[in-house]
Every structure is written in C-alpha cells, then in structure tokens.
Coordinates of C-alpha atoms in Angstrom, one line a residue:
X8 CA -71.1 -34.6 -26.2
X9 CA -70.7 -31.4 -24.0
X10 CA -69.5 -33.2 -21.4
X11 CA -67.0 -35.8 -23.1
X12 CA -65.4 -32.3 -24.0
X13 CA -65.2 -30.5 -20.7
X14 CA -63.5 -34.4 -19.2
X15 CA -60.9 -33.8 -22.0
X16 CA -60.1 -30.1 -21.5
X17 CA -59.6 -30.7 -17.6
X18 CA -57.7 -33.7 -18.3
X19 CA -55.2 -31.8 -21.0
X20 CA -55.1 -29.1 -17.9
X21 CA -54.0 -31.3 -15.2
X22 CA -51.3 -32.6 -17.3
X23 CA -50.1 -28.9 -17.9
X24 CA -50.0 -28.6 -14.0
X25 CA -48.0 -31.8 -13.7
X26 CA -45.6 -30.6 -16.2
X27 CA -45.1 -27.7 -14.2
X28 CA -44.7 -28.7 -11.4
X29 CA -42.9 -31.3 -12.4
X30 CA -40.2 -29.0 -13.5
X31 CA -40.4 -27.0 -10.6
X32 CA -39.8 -29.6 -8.6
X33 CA -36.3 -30.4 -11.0
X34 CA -35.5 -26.6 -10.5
X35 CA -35.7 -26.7 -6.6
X36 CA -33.7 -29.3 -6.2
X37 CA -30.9 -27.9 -8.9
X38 CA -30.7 -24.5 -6.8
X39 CA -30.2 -26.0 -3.6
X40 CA -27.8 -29.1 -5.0
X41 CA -25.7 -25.2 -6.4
X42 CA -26.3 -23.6 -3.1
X43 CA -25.1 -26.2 -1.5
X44 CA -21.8 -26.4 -2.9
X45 CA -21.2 -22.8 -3.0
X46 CA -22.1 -22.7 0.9
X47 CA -19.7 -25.7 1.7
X48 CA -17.0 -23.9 -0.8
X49 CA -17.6 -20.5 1.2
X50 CA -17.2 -21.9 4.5
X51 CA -14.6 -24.3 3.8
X52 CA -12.7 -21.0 2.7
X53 CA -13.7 -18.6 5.5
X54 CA -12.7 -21.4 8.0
X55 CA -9.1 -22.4 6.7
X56 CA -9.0 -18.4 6.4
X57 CA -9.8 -18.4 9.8
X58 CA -11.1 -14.6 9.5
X59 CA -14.6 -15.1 11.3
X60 CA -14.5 -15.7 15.0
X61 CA -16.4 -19.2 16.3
X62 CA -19.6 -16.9 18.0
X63 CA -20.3 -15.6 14.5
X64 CA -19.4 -19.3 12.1
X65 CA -21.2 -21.0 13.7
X66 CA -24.5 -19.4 13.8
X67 CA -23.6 -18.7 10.4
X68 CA -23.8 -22.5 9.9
X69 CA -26.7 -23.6 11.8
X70 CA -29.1 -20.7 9.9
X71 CA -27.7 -22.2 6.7
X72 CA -28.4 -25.8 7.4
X73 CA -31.8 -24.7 8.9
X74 CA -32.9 -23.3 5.9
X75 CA -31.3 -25.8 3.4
X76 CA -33.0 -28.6 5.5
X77 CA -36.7 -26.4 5.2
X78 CA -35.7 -26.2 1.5
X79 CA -35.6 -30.0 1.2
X80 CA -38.3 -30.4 3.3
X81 CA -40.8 -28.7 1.2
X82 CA -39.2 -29.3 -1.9
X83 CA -40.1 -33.2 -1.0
X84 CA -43.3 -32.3 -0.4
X85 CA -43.6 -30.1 -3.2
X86 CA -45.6 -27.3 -1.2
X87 CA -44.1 -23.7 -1.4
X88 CA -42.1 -24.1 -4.8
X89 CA -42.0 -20.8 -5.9
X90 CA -40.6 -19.2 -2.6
X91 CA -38.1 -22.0 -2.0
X92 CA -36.9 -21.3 -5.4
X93 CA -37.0 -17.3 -4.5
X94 CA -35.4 -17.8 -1.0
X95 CA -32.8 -20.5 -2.6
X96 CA -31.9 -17.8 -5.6
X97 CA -31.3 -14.7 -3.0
X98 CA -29.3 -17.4 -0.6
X99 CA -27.0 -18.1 -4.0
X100 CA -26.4 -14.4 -4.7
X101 CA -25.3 -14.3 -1.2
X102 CA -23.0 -17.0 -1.5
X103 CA -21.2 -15.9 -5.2
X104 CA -21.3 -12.0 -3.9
X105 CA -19.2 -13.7 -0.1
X106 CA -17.6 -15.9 -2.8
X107 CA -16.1 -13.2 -4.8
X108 CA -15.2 -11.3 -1.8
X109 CA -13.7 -13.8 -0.1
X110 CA -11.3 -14.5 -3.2
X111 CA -10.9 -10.7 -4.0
X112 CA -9.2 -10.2 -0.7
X113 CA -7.5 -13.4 -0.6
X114 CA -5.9 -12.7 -3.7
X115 CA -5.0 -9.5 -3.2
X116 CA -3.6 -9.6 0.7
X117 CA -1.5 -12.9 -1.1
X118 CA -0.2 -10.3 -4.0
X119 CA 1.0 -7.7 -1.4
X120 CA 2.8 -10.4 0.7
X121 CA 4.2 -11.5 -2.2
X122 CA 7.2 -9.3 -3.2
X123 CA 9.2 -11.4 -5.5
X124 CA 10.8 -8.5 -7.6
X125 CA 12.2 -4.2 -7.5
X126 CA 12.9 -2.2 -9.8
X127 CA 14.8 1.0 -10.7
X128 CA 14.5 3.5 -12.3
X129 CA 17.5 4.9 -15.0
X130 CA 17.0 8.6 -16.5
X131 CA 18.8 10.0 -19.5
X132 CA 19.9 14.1 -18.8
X133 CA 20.8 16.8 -20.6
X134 CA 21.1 20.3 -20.1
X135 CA 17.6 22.7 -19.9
X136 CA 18.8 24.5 -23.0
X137 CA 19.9 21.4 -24.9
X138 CA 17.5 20.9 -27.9
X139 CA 17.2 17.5 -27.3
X140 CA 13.3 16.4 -26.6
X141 CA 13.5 12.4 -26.5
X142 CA 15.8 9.5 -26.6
X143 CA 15.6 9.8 -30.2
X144 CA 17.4 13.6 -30.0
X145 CA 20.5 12.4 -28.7
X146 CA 22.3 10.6 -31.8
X147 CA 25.7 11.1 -31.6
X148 CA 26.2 12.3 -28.0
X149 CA 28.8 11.5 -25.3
X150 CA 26.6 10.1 -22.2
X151 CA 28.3 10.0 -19.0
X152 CA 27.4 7.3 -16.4
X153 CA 28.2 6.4 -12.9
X154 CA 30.5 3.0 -12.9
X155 CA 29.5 1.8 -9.6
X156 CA 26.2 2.6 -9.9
X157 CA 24.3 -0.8 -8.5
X158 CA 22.5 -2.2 -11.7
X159 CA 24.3 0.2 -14.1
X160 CA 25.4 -2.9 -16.8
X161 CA 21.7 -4.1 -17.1
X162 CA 20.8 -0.4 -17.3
X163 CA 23.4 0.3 -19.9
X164 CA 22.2 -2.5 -21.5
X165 CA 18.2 -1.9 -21.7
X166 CA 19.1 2.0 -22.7
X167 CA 21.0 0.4 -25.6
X168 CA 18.1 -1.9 -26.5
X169 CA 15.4 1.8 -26.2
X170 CA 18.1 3.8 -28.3
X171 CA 17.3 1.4 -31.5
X172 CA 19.4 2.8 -34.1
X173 CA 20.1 5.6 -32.1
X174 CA 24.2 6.0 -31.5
X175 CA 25.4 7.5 -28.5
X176 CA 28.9 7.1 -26.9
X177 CA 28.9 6.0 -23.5
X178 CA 31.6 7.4 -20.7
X179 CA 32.4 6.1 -17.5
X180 CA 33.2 8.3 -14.7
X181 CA 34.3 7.9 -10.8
X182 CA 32.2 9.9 -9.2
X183 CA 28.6 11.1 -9.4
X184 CA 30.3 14.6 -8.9
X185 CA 32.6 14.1 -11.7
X186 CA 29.4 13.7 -14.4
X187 CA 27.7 16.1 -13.3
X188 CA 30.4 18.4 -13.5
X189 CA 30.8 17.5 -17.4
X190 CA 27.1 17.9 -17.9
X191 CA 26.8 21.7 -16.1
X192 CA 30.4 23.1 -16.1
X193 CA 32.7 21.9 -18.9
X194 CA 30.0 20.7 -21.1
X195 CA 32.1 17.7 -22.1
X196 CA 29.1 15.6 -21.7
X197 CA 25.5 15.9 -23.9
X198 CA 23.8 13.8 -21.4
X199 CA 24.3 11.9 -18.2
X200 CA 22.4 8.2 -17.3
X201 CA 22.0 7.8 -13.8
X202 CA 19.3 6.1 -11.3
X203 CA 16.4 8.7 -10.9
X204 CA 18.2 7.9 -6.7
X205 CA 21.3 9.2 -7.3
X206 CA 19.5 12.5 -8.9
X207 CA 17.5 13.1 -6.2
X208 CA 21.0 12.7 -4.0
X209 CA 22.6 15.2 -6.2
X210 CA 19.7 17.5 -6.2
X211 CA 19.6 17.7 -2.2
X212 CA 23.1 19.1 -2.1
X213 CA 23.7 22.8 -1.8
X214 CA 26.4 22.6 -4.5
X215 CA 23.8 21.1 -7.1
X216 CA 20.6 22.7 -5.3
X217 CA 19.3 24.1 -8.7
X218 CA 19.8 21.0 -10.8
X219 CA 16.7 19.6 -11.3
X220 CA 15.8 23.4 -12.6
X221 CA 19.1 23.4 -15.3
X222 CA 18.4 20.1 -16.4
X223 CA 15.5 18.0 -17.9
X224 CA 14.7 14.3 -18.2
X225 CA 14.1 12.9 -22.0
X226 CA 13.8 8.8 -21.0
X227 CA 14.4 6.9 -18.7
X228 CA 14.6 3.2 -18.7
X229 CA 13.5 0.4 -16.0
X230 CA 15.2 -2.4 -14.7
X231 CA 13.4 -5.1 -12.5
X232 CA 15.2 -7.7 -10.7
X233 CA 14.0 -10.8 -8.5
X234 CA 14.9 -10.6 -4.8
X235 CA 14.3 -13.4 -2.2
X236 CA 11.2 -13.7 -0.7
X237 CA 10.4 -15.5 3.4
X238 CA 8.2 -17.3 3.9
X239 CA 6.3 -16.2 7.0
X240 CA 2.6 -17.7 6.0
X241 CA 2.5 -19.3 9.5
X242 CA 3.2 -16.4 11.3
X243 CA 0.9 -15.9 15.1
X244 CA -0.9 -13.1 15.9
X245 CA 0.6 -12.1 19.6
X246 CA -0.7 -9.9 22.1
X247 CA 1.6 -6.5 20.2
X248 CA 2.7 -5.9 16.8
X249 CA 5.2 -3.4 15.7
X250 CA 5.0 -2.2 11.9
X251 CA 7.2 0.0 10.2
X252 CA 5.5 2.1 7.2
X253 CA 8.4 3.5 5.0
X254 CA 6.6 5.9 2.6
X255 CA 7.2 7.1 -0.8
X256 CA 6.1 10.8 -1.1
X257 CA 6.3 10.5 -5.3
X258 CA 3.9 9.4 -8.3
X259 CA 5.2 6.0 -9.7
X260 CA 5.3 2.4 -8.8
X261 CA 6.1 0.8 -5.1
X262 CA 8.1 -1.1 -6.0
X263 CA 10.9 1.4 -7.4
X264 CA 14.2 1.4 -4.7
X265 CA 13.8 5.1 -3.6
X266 CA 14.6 7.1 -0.4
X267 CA 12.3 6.9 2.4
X268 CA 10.3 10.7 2.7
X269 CA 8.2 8.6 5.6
X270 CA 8.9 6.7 8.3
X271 CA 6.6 5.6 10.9
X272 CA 6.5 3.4 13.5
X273 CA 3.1 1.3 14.5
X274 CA 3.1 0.1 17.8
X275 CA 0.0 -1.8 18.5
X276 CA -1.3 -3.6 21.6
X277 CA -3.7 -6.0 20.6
X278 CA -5.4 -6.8 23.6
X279 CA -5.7 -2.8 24.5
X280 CA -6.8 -1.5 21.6
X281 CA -3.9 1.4 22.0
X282 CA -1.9 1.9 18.5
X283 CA 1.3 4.7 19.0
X284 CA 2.3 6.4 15.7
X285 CA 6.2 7.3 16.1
X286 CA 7.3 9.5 13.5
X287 CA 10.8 10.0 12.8
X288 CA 11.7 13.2 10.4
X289 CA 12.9 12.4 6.7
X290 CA 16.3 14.5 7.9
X291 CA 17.0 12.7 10.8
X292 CA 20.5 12.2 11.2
X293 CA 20.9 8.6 12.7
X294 CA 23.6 6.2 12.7
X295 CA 23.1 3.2 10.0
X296 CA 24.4 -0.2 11.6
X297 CA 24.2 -1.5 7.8
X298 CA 27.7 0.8 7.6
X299 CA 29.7 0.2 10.9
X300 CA 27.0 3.2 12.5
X301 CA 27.8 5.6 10.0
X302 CA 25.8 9.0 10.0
X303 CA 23.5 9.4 7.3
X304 CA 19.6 11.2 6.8
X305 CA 17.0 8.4 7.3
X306 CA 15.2 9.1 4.2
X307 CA 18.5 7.6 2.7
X308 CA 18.5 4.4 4.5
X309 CA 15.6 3.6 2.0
X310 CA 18.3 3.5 -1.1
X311 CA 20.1 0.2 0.6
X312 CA 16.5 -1.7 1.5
X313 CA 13.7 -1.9 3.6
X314 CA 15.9 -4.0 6.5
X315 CA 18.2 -1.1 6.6
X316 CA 15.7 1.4 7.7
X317 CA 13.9 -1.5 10.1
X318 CA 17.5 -1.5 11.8
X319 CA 18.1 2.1 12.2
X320 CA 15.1 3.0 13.4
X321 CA 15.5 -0.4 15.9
X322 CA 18.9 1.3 17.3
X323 CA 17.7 4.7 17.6
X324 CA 14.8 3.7 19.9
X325 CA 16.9 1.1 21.8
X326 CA 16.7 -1.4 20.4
X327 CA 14.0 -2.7 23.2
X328 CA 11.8 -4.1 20.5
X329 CA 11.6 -5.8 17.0
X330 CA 10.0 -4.6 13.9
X331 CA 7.6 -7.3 13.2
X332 CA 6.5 -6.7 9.4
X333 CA 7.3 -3.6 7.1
X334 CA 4.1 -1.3 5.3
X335 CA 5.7 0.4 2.0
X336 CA 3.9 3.0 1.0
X337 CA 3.3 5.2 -2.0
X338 CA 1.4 8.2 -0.7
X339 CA 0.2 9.3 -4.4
X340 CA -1.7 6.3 -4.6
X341 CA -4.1 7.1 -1.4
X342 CA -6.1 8.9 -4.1
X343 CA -8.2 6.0 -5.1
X344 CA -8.4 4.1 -1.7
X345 CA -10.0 7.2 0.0
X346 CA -12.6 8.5 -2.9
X347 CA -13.7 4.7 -3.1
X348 CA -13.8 5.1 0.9
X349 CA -15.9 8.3 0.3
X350 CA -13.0 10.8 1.6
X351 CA -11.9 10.8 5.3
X352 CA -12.4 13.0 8.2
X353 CA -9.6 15.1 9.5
X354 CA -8.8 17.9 12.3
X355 CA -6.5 20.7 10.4
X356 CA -4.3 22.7 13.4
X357 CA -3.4 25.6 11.0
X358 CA -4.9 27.1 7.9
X359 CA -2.8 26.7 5.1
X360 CA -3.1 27.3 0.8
X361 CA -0.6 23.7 -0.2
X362 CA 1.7 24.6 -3.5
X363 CA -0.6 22.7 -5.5
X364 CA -3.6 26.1 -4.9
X365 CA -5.5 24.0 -2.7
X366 CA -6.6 26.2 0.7
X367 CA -7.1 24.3 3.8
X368 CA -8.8 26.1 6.6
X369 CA -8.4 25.4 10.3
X370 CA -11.0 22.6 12.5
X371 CA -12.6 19.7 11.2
X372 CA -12.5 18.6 7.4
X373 CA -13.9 15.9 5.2
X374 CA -11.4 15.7 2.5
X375 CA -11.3 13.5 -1.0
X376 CA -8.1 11.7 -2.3
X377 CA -6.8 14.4 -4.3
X378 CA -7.1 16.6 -1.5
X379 CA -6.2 14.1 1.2
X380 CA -3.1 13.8 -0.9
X381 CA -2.3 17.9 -1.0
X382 CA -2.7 17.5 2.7
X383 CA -0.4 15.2 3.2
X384 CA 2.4 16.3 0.9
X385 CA 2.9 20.0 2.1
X386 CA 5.6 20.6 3.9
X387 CA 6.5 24.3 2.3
X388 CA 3.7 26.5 3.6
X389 CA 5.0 25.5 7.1
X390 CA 8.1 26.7 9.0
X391 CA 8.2 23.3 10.6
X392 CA 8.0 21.8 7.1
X393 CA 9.2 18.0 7.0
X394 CA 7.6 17.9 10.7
X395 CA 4.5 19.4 9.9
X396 CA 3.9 17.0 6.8
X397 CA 4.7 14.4 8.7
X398 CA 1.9 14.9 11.2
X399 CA -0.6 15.5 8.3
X400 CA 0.6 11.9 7.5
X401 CA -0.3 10.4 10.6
X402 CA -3.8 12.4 10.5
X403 CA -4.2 10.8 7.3
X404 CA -3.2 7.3 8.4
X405 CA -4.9 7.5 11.2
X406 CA -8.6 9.0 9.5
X407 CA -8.3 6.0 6.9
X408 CA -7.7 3.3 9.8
X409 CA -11.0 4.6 11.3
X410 CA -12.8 4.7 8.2
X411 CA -12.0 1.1 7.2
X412 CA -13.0 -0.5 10.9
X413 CA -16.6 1.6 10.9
X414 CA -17.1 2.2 7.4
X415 CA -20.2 0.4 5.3
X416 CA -18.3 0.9 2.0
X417 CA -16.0 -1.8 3.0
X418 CA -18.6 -4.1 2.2
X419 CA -20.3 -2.6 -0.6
X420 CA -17.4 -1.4 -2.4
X421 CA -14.8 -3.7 -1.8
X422 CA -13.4 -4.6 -5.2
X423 CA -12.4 -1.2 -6.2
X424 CA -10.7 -0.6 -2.8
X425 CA -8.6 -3.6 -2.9
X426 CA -7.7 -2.6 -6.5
X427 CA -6.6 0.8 -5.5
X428 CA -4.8 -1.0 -2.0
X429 CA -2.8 -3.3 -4.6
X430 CA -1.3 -0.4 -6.6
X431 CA 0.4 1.6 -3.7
X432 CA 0.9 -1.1 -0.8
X433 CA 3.7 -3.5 -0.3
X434 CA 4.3 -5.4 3.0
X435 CA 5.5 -8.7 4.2
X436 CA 2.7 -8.9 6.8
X437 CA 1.4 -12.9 5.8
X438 CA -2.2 -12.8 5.1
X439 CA -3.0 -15.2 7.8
X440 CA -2.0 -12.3 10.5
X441 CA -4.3 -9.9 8.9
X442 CA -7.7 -12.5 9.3
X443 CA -6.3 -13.1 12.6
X444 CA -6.4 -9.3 13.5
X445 CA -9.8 -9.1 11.5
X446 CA -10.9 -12.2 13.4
X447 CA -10.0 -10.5 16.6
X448 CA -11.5 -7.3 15.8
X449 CA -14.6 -8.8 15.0
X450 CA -14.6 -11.1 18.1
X451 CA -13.9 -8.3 20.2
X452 CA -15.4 -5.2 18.4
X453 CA -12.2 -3.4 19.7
X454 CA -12.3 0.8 19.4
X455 CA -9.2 1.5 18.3
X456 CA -7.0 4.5 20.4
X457 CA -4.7 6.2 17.9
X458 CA -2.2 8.1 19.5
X459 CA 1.0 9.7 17.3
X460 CA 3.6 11.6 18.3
X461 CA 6.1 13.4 16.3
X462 CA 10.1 14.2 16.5
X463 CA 11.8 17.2 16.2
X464 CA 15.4 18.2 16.1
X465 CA 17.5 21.0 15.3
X466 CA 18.5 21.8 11.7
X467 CA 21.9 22.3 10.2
X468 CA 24.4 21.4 7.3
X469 CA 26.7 18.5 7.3
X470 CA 29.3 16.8 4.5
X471 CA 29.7 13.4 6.7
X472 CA 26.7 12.0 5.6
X473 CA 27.3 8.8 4.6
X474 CA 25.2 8.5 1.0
X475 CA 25.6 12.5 0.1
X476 CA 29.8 12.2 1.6
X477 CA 31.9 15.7 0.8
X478 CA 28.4 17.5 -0.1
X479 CA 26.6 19.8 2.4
X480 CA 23.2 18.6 2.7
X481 CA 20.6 19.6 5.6
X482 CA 20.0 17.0 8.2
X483 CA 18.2 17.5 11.8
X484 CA 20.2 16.4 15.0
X485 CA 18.6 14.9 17.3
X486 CA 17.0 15.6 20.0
X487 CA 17.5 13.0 23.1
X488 CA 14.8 14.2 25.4
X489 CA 11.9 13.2 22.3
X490 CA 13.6 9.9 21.6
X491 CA 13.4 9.7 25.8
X492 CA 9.8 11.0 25.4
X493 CA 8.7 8.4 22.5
X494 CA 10.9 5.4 24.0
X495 CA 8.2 5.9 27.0
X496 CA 5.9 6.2 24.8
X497 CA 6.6 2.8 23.1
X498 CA 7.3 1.4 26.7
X499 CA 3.6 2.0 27.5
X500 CA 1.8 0.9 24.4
X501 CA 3.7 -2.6 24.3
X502 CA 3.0 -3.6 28.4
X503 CA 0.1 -2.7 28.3
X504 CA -0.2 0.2 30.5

C-alpha cells in the first residue's frame, strides 16, 4: 500500500514538471518571436537612418543573430530555460530602450527641420503713470497703430477678439515716430499697438533711449502665419559645411520674427576635423543686398528673415562661399540643454559680477544653465560689450559641442535633452545630414578643433540706417583688415589647410 502511494505522488510530480516546463518552453519562444521583431524593427530603422557606420552594424548584427540562433537552439532542446528567458528579457530592454531612442531623436531632428509656421508678437502700450494694468483697463481709449506694420490687420483683428467687450478706438498713423510722439509728448494717444520689433527699434534710438523705462506693456497678442517650407531631406554630407547660427538673446519662443543679437558663422571641414567660429557684432553696419545694398545694423537683418541675414553676411565675407543650412537660436533656452548635460566647462579671460549678481572669476569654470546663460548675456560689465558677449557665446557654443561628442549623458539622458533642444532650436539642416555627420563621427572618432574668432569695429552714431532711417542709433564700422583677417581664416578651414 506504501508503495502504490509513493508511484502516485512521483507520478502527480512529474506532471507538475512537465507543466512547467512546458510553459517555459511557450515563454521562450514568445520572447525571442518579440525580440525578434523589435531587433529587425530597430535595425531596419538605424539602417534607412543610415546613422551607424558598416564596421559597427554589422557586428551589431552578427552578435544578435548569434545569440538569437543560441536562443533557438536551446530553446529546442529545452536545456537552459531560465537564462535564455533572462538573457532574451535583458536583449528586449535593450531593443525598446534603442527603440525609443531611436524614435525620440528621429522625431525631434524631423520637428526642428520642419518649420512650417512664425509668429509675432503685438504689444498694447501705455504711459508708465497711466493707471491702466491689463487689456481690461483700457475701455474707452484712443490706440494708435502703425499702418504699414507687416501683419498689422490680423493683429488688429486678434486684439479685437482679446479686448471682449472691451471698446477701444483705433488710430492709424504714418510713422512709428508719429505714435509715439502721441503716446509721450501730446498725449493724444492712451495706448499704442505695435510689434514687440518695432519697440525694440524705437527703443535703440537716442531720441526714444528711455522708452521702455516711460512706458509699460499690459498685453500683447500673437499672430502665427504659415511660411513655405524646402524640401531638402536628400541633402549630401560633403567634405565642408557652413552654418549660420542667428541667435535670439530674449526669453520667448524661436519662432517669434525678431532682430538678430547673434550671428555666427560655422565653418566646418569635415574630413579635418577643424570648425572656425566667425562672429560678426550685433552693430555691424553692413550693406543689405535684400534693399539695393542699403546700410543697416545686422542685428536688423533678422526683422526681414533668416535669408536676409544668410545674404549679408555672404557679401561681407566675399561672397567666396554659401551658407549651407541656418541654426536659430534662443539663448534663454540653453538653460535646460546644459543642466541635463550636467553644466559645461569654460575658460573666463576676465573676472566679471553679470547685472543679474552673479560674479564670475577669472581661469577655468564649470558652469550650470542659469549661469551659462548669465555668462553669455553680459555685455554691460565690459567696455567691449556686444564683442565681449559675443565671445562668451562662442565659449559657450563651443563647451556644449564638446560636451555632446564626449559626454555619457547623451546616452543616459537623452529624452530630456532633446526636449529641452526642441524648445530653443530651429534649423533647416535635413535630418539625414545630421546621421551622416553622426555616422562619420562615429566612423572616424574625429576630435573636433574649435577655433573662433571675433570682429571688431569702431563705434559711432548714424540716421542712414536703413530699418531705424532719420534716428541716431549706434552702429560699429567696419573694420577691413578683420574681415581680411577672418576671410583667411574661412579660406583655410574650407581647403583644408
């Protein structure tokens, strides 16, 4: 009888073993049927991408099919069920974590590419002392607003629509000169509506130098527009690429038309590994083809687009070259990319305490967003001041450039970078050229030589200039033996020597 029971209990045993293994068995298989299709989805991806170089994809290949084929190997034999399934679950984590990447940066490189629309910005004024504190304040006020002011109906329009029940009465005027003159002087006017542009025009004059400070902003209204997009997806990587970054030294969105506070030049030589930084001064007073070679500041080439800027810049260095793909900007928004970079290394010429209280000393610095940002905006606590924020610019550029091509956070922290990237970058560099330069720096493991170099001119006061005409505003003239000095500069980077 004793032993009829023990023959029952081993038998109700091995059936419990068959069962599991059994369902092992169906597990194994499952993973590596998923890890399977991710793996084929991944590669598929990275090689239409074309971001990995052959010497790394295809290793990458061969390890995956040799451990998929060991995978199916013992999973037929049903030996090793446990680690298969361990080793198949850590390969699928791989996968989905590459996966996610993969489509992060995709998707994110795609959006930046992709600029279908600008907008502008529209501010209701009124005198510091007015009473007024919103939109809602101004019921019953005359408003005074530039006629020929580019998007002024829509603007008008929208204002209308935020004023509700509001009633205002709106007056058109000339000139820009002729508002403002209502607003501060004869007081005709209770407010004025004009493009947050056109203010920062007026307040760059030394007729109207203190009008931001006798004046205050209650609302402002936005207007977005759709503007024609090329399509460049099938754009080469060749052996140099020019970029122009035009940057925006303000809080706000990229995509608002503003002046140009930043303008540098890349000039990159692929097959060196040599980048030139050209910086051209904010003030520079350069001849804008876009208006028969008319004198005007740089900074306010920005106001009549990106292509503007690309040309001016184009004729003052000769014209030798081409301006491959534009890199706009918004300085304020570096905050983000360099804390989730974990701040960036730069070398500080002079000590300096920035308007904001921060002190900077002189030497080498690790500095966070908010203080990489401080860096790079001051311009006051320097005689040079436009010049000398300029440089901090480049040091800044140049720091984050390094970071991103050595740093491990790349990797692990990707998702919040490209966040932060997609809130203060615009370009129409295709996607495909960045995996091609990606490709080529990981095919080549290239060290990258940054090199800027900075103009300088002389300062004075003009009333030719073309956006600010019959106002004095500052510009810096030229000086012809830098423009000689960075032309050979350029020369060098682009052949190669």
């Amino acid at each position: 009888m004793e032993r009829e029971t023990k023959k029952v209990t081993k038998k109700k045993k091995t059936q419990k073993q068959k069962i599991v293994e059994q369902f092992l068995f169906m597990l194994d298989w499952l993973i590596l049927a998923v890890t399977l299709a991710a793996a084929t989805m991944v590669l598929v991806k990275v090689q239409v991408m074309g971001i990995l170089p052959a010497k790394f994809f295809v290793p990458i290949v061969i390890l995956f099919l040799i451990l998929l084929g060991l995978g199916v190997f013992f999973t037929i034999k049903k030996k090793g069920q446990i680690p298969i399934i361990i080793v198949s679950v850590i390969m699928l984590g791989i996968l989905i974590y590459g996966a996610l990447a993969i489509g992060k940066l995709d998707k994110t490189l795609n959006e930046l590419n992709n600029v279908t629309t600008k907008s502008m910005v529209f501010s209701v004024v009124v005198r510091d002392d007015d009473p007024a504190k919103s939109l809602s304040d101004i019921d019953g006020y005359d408003v005074g607003y530039y006629k020929n002011e580019e998007k002024i109906y829509d603007a008008n329009k929208k204002l209308k629509s935020e004023l509700g029940k509001v009633s205002v009465n709106m007056k058109s005027y000339d000139s820009q000169d002729a508002i403002v003159e209502s607003l501060l002087n004869s007081k005709s006017l209770g407010a004025i509506f004009l493009n947050q542009t056109s203010i920062a025009l007026i307040s760059d004059s030394e007729e109207y130098e203190n009008f931001e400070e006798e004046t205050r902003v209650i609302g402002t209204v936005t207007i977005t527009y759709q503007v024609k997009v090329n399509d460049n997806s099938d754009a080469e990587l060749g052996d140099t690429l020019v970029v122009y970054m035009s940057g925006i030294d303000t809080y706000g969105a990229v995509d608002i038309t503003s002046r140009s506070d930043v303008n540098i030049l890349a000039f990159i030589n692929v097959k060196t590994g040599k980048i030139q930084l050209i910086s051209t001064p904010r003030d520079y007073y350069v001849q804008c083809p876009l208006h028969d070679n008319a004198y005007d500041k740089l900074t306010n080439c920005g106001l009549y687009g990106i292509d503007c800027s690309e040309d001016t810049l184009e004729q003052l260095y000769g014209g030798d070259f081409e301006i491959d793909y534009y890199l706009r900007v918004n300085f304020s928004g570096f905050i983000d990319i360099i804390d989730e970079l974990g701040g960036v290394d730069v070398t500080n010429e002079t000590a300096f305490t920035s308007v904001d209280g921060m002190y900077f000393e002189a030497g080498d610095l690790h500095l966070d967003g908010q203080a990489a940002l401080y860096f790079a905006r001051e311009r006051k606590a320097f005689a040079a001041g436009d010049i000398m924020r300029a440089k901090h610019q480049m040091a800044v550029i140049s720091a984050m450039v390094k970071k991103c091509t050595s740093s491990k956070e790349i990797l692990t922290n990707y998702a919040n970078i490209l966040d932060a990237v997609s809130e203060c970058f615009q370009t129409d560099m295709p996607a495909s050229i960045i995996y091609q330069l990606v490709n080529h720096q990981l095919s080549s493991g290239t060290s990258w030589d940054i090199q800027s170099y900075t103009l300088e001119g002389e300062g004075t006061r003009s009333t030719e200039a073309y956006s600010q005409y019959g106002r004095s505003t500052y510009v810096m003239l030229q000086d012809a033996d830098m423009i000689a000095e960075a032309k050979k500069l350029i020369d060098e980077v682009l052949s190669g020597n």
